[in-house]
Short mmCIF file of C-alpha atoms in Angstrom, two decimals:
data_model
loop_
_atom_site.label_atom_id
_atom_site.label_comp_id
_atom_site.label_asym_id
_atom_site.label_seq_id
_atom_site.Cartn_x
_atom_site.Cartn_y
_atom_site.Cartn_z
CA UNK J 640 -42.63 -49.88 21.54
CA UNK J 641 -40.01 -51.04 23.69
CA UNK J 642 -37.81 -51.41 20.11
CA UNK J 643 -39.34 -48.13 19.89
CA UNK J 644 -38.66 -46.44 23.52
CA UNK J 645 -34.18 -47.92 22.44
CA UNK J 646 -34.37 -46.46 19.48
CA UNK J 647 -35.09 -42.68 21.39
CA UNK J 648 -32.13 -43.27 24.15
CA UNK J 649 -29.48 -44.95 21.53
CA UNK J 650 -29.47 -41.02 20.42
CA UNK J 651 -27.35 -38.95 21.57
CA UNK J 652 -28.42 -35.92 23.51
CA UNK J 653 -27.49 -32.87 21.22
CA UNK J 654 -24.24 -30.16 22.72
CA UNK J 655 -23.92 -27.29 22.74
CA UNK J 656 -20.62 -25.80 20.61
CA UNK J 657 -19.25 -22.86 22.92
CA UNK J 658 -18.51 -19.88 19.86
CA UNK J 659 -15.23 -18.19 20.48
CA UNK J 660 -15.90 -14.45 20.00
CA UNK J 661 -14.29 -12.94 17.11
CA UNK J 662 -12.29 -10.83 19.41
CA UNK J 663 -11.26 -12.95 21.76
CA UNK J 664 -9.88 -15.51 18.88
CA UNK J 665 -7.76 -12.49 17.21
CA UNK J 666 -6.52 -11.81 20.48
CA UNK J 667 -5.22 -15.59 21.15
CA UNK J 668 -4.04 -15.85 17.30
CA UNK J 669 -1.85 -12.57 18.24
CA UNK J 670 0.06 -14.03 21.35
CA UNK J 671 1.59 -17.48 19.38
CA UNK J 672 3.33 -14.50 17.81
CA UNK J 673 5.51 -13.83 19.97
CA UNK J 674 7.33 -11.53 18.32
CA UNK J 675 3.78 -9.59 18.39
CA UNK J 676 4.23 -9.43 21.46
CA UNK J 677 7.62 -8.96 22.12
CA UNK J 678 6.22 -5.99 19.90
CA UNK J 679 2.99 -4.93 22.11
CA UNK J 680 5.47 -5.19 25.25
CA UNK J 681 7.83 -2.79 24.09
CA UNK J 682 5.18 -0.36 22.57
CA UNK J 683 3.42 -0.81 26.06
CA UNK J 684 6.21 -0.11 27.94
CA UNK J 685 7.06 3.72 26.74
CA UNK J 686 3.29 4.52 26.85
CA UNK J 687 3.94 4.44 30.75
CA UNK J 688 7.33 5.63 31.08
CA UNK J 689 5.28 8.76 29.21
CA UNK J 690 2.92 8.89 30.87
CA UNK J 691 4.74 8.83 33.94
CA UNK J 692 7.66 10.64 33.83
CA UNK J 693 7.26 13.69 35.72
CA UNK J 694 6.48 11.35 38.49
CA UNK J 695 10.49 8.74 37.89
CA UNK J 696 12.55 11.10 36.37
CA UNK J 697 15.75 11.70 39.06
CA UNK J 698 15.50 15.90 37.37
CA UNK J 699 13.74 17.93 35.33
CA UNK J 700 14.26 17.78 31.47
CA UNK J 701 14.78 21.49 31.17
CA UNK J 702 17.61 21.37 34.35
CA UNK J 703 21.20 22.61 33.10
CA UNK J 704 24.03 22.87 35.52
CA UNK J 705 27.12 23.56 33.33
CA UNK J 706 29.96 22.84 35.90
CA UNK J 707 28.57 18.41 35.08
CA UNK J 708 28.18 18.75 30.93
CA UNK J 709 28.50 15.88 28.46
CA UNK J 710 29.53 13.89 31.94
CA UNK J 711 29.60 9.77 31.48
CA UNK J 712 27.08 7.19 32.52
CA UNK J 713 26.40 6.82 36.15
CA UNK J 714 25.24 6.29 39.87
CA UNK J 715 24.14 9.83 39.32
CA UNK J 716 22.73 10.31 35.93
CA UNK J 717 22.11 6.62 34.67
CA UNK J 718 22.52 8.33 31.15
CA UNK J 719 25.05 10.39 31.06
CA UNK J 720 24.52 14.33 31.05
CA UNK J 721 24.41 16.41 27.30
CA UNK J 722 27.01 19.77 26.58
CA UNK J 723 23.84 21.60 29.70
CA UNK J 724 25.02 19.37 32.08
CA UNK J 725 21.29 17.86 31.31
CA UNK J 726 20.09 15.41 32.56
CA UNK J 727 19.62 12.73 29.43
CA UNK J 728 17.41 10.10 31.52
CA UNK J 729 14.91 12.81 32.16
CA UNK J 730 14.89 14.31 28.46
CA UNK J 731 14.10 10.78 27.28
CA UNK J 732 11.50 10.01 29.77
CA UNK J 733 10.20 13.68 28.83
CA UNK J 734 10.86 12.82 25.23
CA UNK J 735 9.03 9.63 25.01
CA UNK J 736 5.49 11.76 25.48
CA UNK J 737 6.78 14.05 22.97
CA UNK J 738 8.09 10.71 20.31
CA UNK J 739 3.84 9.02 20.37
CA UNK J 740 2.30 12.12 21.14
CA UNK J 741 3.37 13.67 17.54
CA UNK J 742 2.56 9.91 16.34
CA UNK J 743 -0.19 9.00 17.48
CA UNK J 744 -1.70 12.46 16.32
CA UNK J 745 -0.53 12.46 13.31
CA UNK J 746 -0.88 9.17 12.31
CA UNK J 747 -4.81 9.90 13.74
CA UNK J 748 -5.84 13.36 11.53
CA UNK J 749 -4.50 11.08 8.53
CA UNK J 750 -6.42 8.49 8.51
CA UNK J 751 -10.11 10.52 8.98
CA UNK J 752 -9.27 12.59 6.46
CA UNK J 753 -7.33 9.39 4.09
CA UNK J 754 -10.59 7.83 5.12
CA UNK J 755 -12.96 10.57 4.25
CA UNK J 756 -11.36 10.45 0.45
CA UNK J 757 -10.86 7.17 -0.08
CA UNK J 758 -14.27 6.08 0.34
CA UNK J 759 -15.63 8.59 -1.49
CA UNK J 760 -13.32 8.05 -4.93
CA UNK J 761 -13.95 4.65 -4.13
CA UNK J 762 -17.91 4.87 -4.25
CA UNK J 763 -18.72 7.82 -6.85
CA UNK J 764 -15.53 7.20 -9.24
CA UNK J 765 -16.03 7.76 -12.31
CA UNK J 766 -14.51 11.98 -12.44
CA UNK J 767 -14.53 12.28 -8.62
CA UNK J 768 -12.37 9.63 -8.49
CA UNK J 769 -10.51 10.42 -11.32
CA UNK J 770 -8.85 13.63 -9.00
CA UNK J 771 -8.27 12.73 -5.77
CA UNK J 772 -6.18 9.47 -7.45
CA UNK J 773 -3.83 12.30 -9.01
CA UNK J 774 -3.43 14.04 -6.11
CA UNK J 775 -2.56 11.19 -4.65
CA UNK J 776 -0.75 10.15 -6.94
CA UNK J 777 1.39 13.56 -7.15
CA UNK J 778 2.14 13.03 -3.65
CA UNK J 779 3.12 10.59 -3.76
CA UNK J 780 5.62 11.45 -7.08
CA UNK J 781 7.64 13.03 -3.29
CA UNK J 782 9.32 11.58 -1.29
CA UNK J 783 7.61 11.73 1.80
CA UNK J 784 10.33 14.24 3.65
CA UNK J 785 10.66 16.53 1.20
CA UNK J 786 7.32 16.99 1.01
CA UNK J 787 7.52 17.52 5.06
CA UNK J 788 10.32 20.18 4.70
CA UNK J 789 8.76 21.96 2.03
CA UNK J 790 4.88 22.09 4.63
CA UNK J 791 7.07 22.83 7.48
CA UNK J 792 9.02 25.20 5.73
CA UNK J 793 5.91 26.68 4.61
CA UNK J 794 4.21 26.51 8.20
CA UNK J 795 7.51 27.36 10.31
CA UNK J 796 9.38 25.14 12.02
CA UNK J 797 7.53 24.30 15.38
CA UNK J 798 6.29 20.91 16.56
CA UNK J 799 2.55 21.82 15.57
CA UNK J 800 3.47 22.63 12.50
CA UNK J 801 5.36 18.95 11.77
CA UNK J 802 2.63 17.24 13.29
CA UNK J 803 0.48 18.92 10.16
CA UNK J 804 3.09 18.38 7.85
CA UNK J 805 3.55 14.75 9.17
CA UNK J 806 -0.37 13.57 8.60
CA UNK J 807 -0.06 15.72 5.41
CA UNK J 808 2.14 13.04 3.31
CA UNK J 809 0.46 9.49 4.97
CA UNK J 810 -2.86 10.91 4.35
CA UNK J 811 -3.06 9.16 0.39
CA UNK J 812 -1.68 6.20 2.38
CA UNK J 813 -4.30 5.88 3.81
CA UNK J 814 -6.28 7.49 0.64
CA UNK J 815 -4.62 4.43 -1.26
CA UNK J 816 -5.35 2.26 0.56
CA UNK J 817 -9.00 2.28 1.17
CA UNK J 818 -10.60 3.74 -1.87
CA UNK J 819 -8.85 -0.55 -3.55
CA UNK J 820 -10.98 -1.94 0.04
CA UNK J 821 -14.12 0.13 -0.94
CA UNK J 822 -13.85 -0.48 -4.59
CA UNK J 823 -14.94 -3.94 -3.51
CA UNK J 824 -15.92 -4.40 -0.83
CA UNK J 825 -19.39 -1.76 -3.29
CA UNK J 826 -20.40 -4.50 -5.24
CA UNK J 827 -20.83 -6.67 -1.96
CA UNK J 828 -24.85 -8.52 -2.47
CA UNK J 829 -25.73 -6.32 0.27
CA UNK J 830 -24.58 -2.99 -0.43
CA UNK J 831 -26.40 -3.94 -4.26
CA UNK J 832 -29.39 -4.21 -2.58
CA UNK J 833 -28.89 -1.31 0.57
CA UNK J 834 -28.93 1.09 -2.62
CA UNK J 835 -32.48 -0.92 -4.48
CA UNK J 836 -34.01 -0.18 -1.82
CA UNK J 837 -33.02 3.54 -1.49
CA UNK J 838 -30.50 3.30 1.30
CA UNK J 839 -29.06 7.02 1.20
CA UNK J 840 -25.64 7.33 0.26
CA UNK J 841 -24.18 8.74 2.96
CA UNK J 842 -25.93 6.04 5.77
CA UNK J 843 -23.94 3.03 3.32
CA UNK J 844 -20.99 5.11 3.45
CA UNK J 845 -20.98 5.19 7.61
CA UNK J 846 -22.22 1.92 8.54
CA UNK J 847 -22.07 -1.32 5.80
CA UNK J 848 -18.82 0.78 4.20
CA UNK J 849 -16.22 1.52 6.67
CA UNK J 850 -17.01 -0.29 8.60
CA UNK J 851 -16.13 -3.46 6.61
CA UNK J 852 -13.47 -1.09 6.46
CA UNK J 853 -12.08 -0.69 9.42
CA UNK J 854 -9.49 -4.48 9.61
CA UNK J 855 -6.09 -2.47 6.83
CA UNK J 856 -6.90 1.16 8.41
CA UNK J 857 -5.74 -0.24 12.07
CA UNK J 858 -3.23 -2.44 10.32
CA UNK J 859 -1.97 0.35 8.52
CA UNK J 860 -2.18 3.05 11.20
CA UNK J 861 -0.30 0.80 13.47
CA UNK J 862 3.06 1.06 11.25
CA UNK J 863 2.45 4.55 10.64
CA UNK J 864 2.54 5.77 13.84
CA UNK J 865 6.51 3.88 13.55
CA UNK J 866 6.66 5.78 10.64
CA UNK J 867 6.40 9.22 12.57
CA UNK J 868 8.39 8.79 14.78
CA UNK J 869 11.05 8.23 12.33
CA UNK J 870 10.09 11.37 10.06
CA UNK J 871 9.55 13.67 13.50
CA UNK J 872 12.36 12.93 14.69
CA UNK J 873 14.35 13.19 11.41
CA UNK J 874 12.48 16.58 11.68
CA UNK J 875 13.62 17.28 14.50
CA UNK J 876 17.47 16.68 13.63
CA UNK J 877 17.20 18.93 10.28
CA UNK J 878 15.77 22.16 12.88
CA UNK J 879 12.86 22.15 11.77
CA UNK J 880 10.46 20.45 14.31
CA UNK J 881 10.40 21.22 18.35
CA UNK J 882 13.07 23.99 19.49
CA UNK J 883 15.30 23.94 22.02
CA UNK J 884 14.48 23.33 25.39
CA UNK J 885 11.93 20.67 24.37
CA UNK J 886 13.89 17.47 25.12
CA UNK J 887 12.47 16.27 21.40
CA UNK J 888 13.96 12.56 20.29
CA UNK J 889 14.84 14.03 16.77
CA UNK J 890 16.71 17.40 18.77
CA UNK J 891 18.73 15.80 20.89
CA UNK J 892 20.91 13.45 18.78
CA UNK J 893 21.54 16.49 16.08
CA UNK J 894 22.56 18.45 19.64
CA UNK J 895 24.72 16.47 20.89
CA UNK J 896 25.68 15.50 16.38
CA UNK J 897 28.90 17.42 17.12
CA UNK J 898 30.37 15.21 20.21
CA UNK J 899 29.83 11.64 18.92
CA UNK J 900 33.66 11.47 20.08
CA UNK J 901 33.34 13.08 23.00
CA UNK J 902 30.94 11.48 24.61
CA UNK J 903 29.23 9.19 22.47
CA UNK J 904 25.92 8.78 25.11
CA UNK J 905 24.63 11.76 23.65
CA UNK J 906 23.32 10.39 21.31
CA UNK J 907 23.62 6.17 21.35
CA UNK J 908 21.22 6.98 24.03
CA UNK J 909 17.73 8.98 22.37
CA UNK J 910 18.60 6.93 18.89
CA UNK J 911 18.44 3.95 20.68
CA UNK J 912 14.85 5.02 22.22
CA UNK J 913 13.80 5.92 19.14
CA UNK J 914 14.90 2.10 17.87
CA UNK J 915 13.15 0.28 19.80
CA UNK J 916 9.49 2.53 20.10
CA UNK J 917 9.84 1.71 16.09
CA UNK J 918 10.93 -1.53 16.88
CA UNK J 919 8.11 -1.96 19.15
CA UNK J 920 5.62 -0.64 16.34
CA UNK J 921 6.74 -2.55 13.43
CA UNK J 922 6.45 -5.98 15.14
CA UNK J 923 3.04 -4.89 16.57
CA UNK J 924 1.71 -4.01 13.25
CA UNK J 925 2.88 -7.54 11.72
CA UNK J 926 1.26 -9.46 13.87
CA UNK J 927 -2.12 -7.21 13.64
CA UNK J 928 -1.80 -8.18 9.84
CA UNK J 929 -1.00 -11.62 10.35
CA UNK J 930 -4.02 -11.68 12.55
CA UNK J 931 -6.07 -9.50 11.11
CA UNK J 932 -5.79 -9.78 7.19
CA UNK J 933 -7.74 -13.14 5.95
CA UNK J 934 -5.07 -13.68 3.44
CA UNK J 935 -1.90 -14.30 5.63
CA UNK J 936 -4.59 -16.54 7.61
CA UNK J 937 -4.27 -18.77 5.46
#
């Protein structure tokens, strides 16, 4: 009995291991990537500027004072004025709203339609996959900016039509990405079991396949926002996007290109805003890819 009691006392107590939630583990891994954190900081900074633009902008984005046209940066106008005497800082602050709005909603539209088409093509295969894939191939055969110009030329130049055009040209990127993911996921045992017990295709697609395909969609969407902002600026620069007096960054570059030598600040600061915003989303997207992609973890 004494020996039995001794052996019982020698057994170490069971230690309960704490399980870290997946989102917390992903956030900790993301924070270890310094460049990704910098990118997130830049994105949050511009989002905050866009939200509080009416509160911090020193002037209205449409306020003109021709006697102060093309003034260099000063204490009165921190980033100078443009050819109509409008404050460049105020227009950049309001322009952040437009660029982020176009970036977010154009990518949201392309992600929704591209995901739906990609799921259908990957899950059903055969002639459905062939038709949808050929449509994607045709769209990708054209340079994205030329396709966007063609769409805007048909719909008419405006900010809303530029958003639609950007959403359309990014659909194949999401569609092909989701299709390739679905082709691998649908071969998993739990999907085959769900089909064997007679589960409806709609439930399989949106309850099982879609949630397991979200990781590449999130990463692609983050990177696509940066591309959408550049494309919106390009359309605005060509006069096919936002129209005057809307303070869209690409339109600001277009209006100021003839003053490159006389007043370089009219181009430098809008171009800097575009560069920093795109850089922020690219750095954040790379960080998300490193965290969410199992291959990158290895």
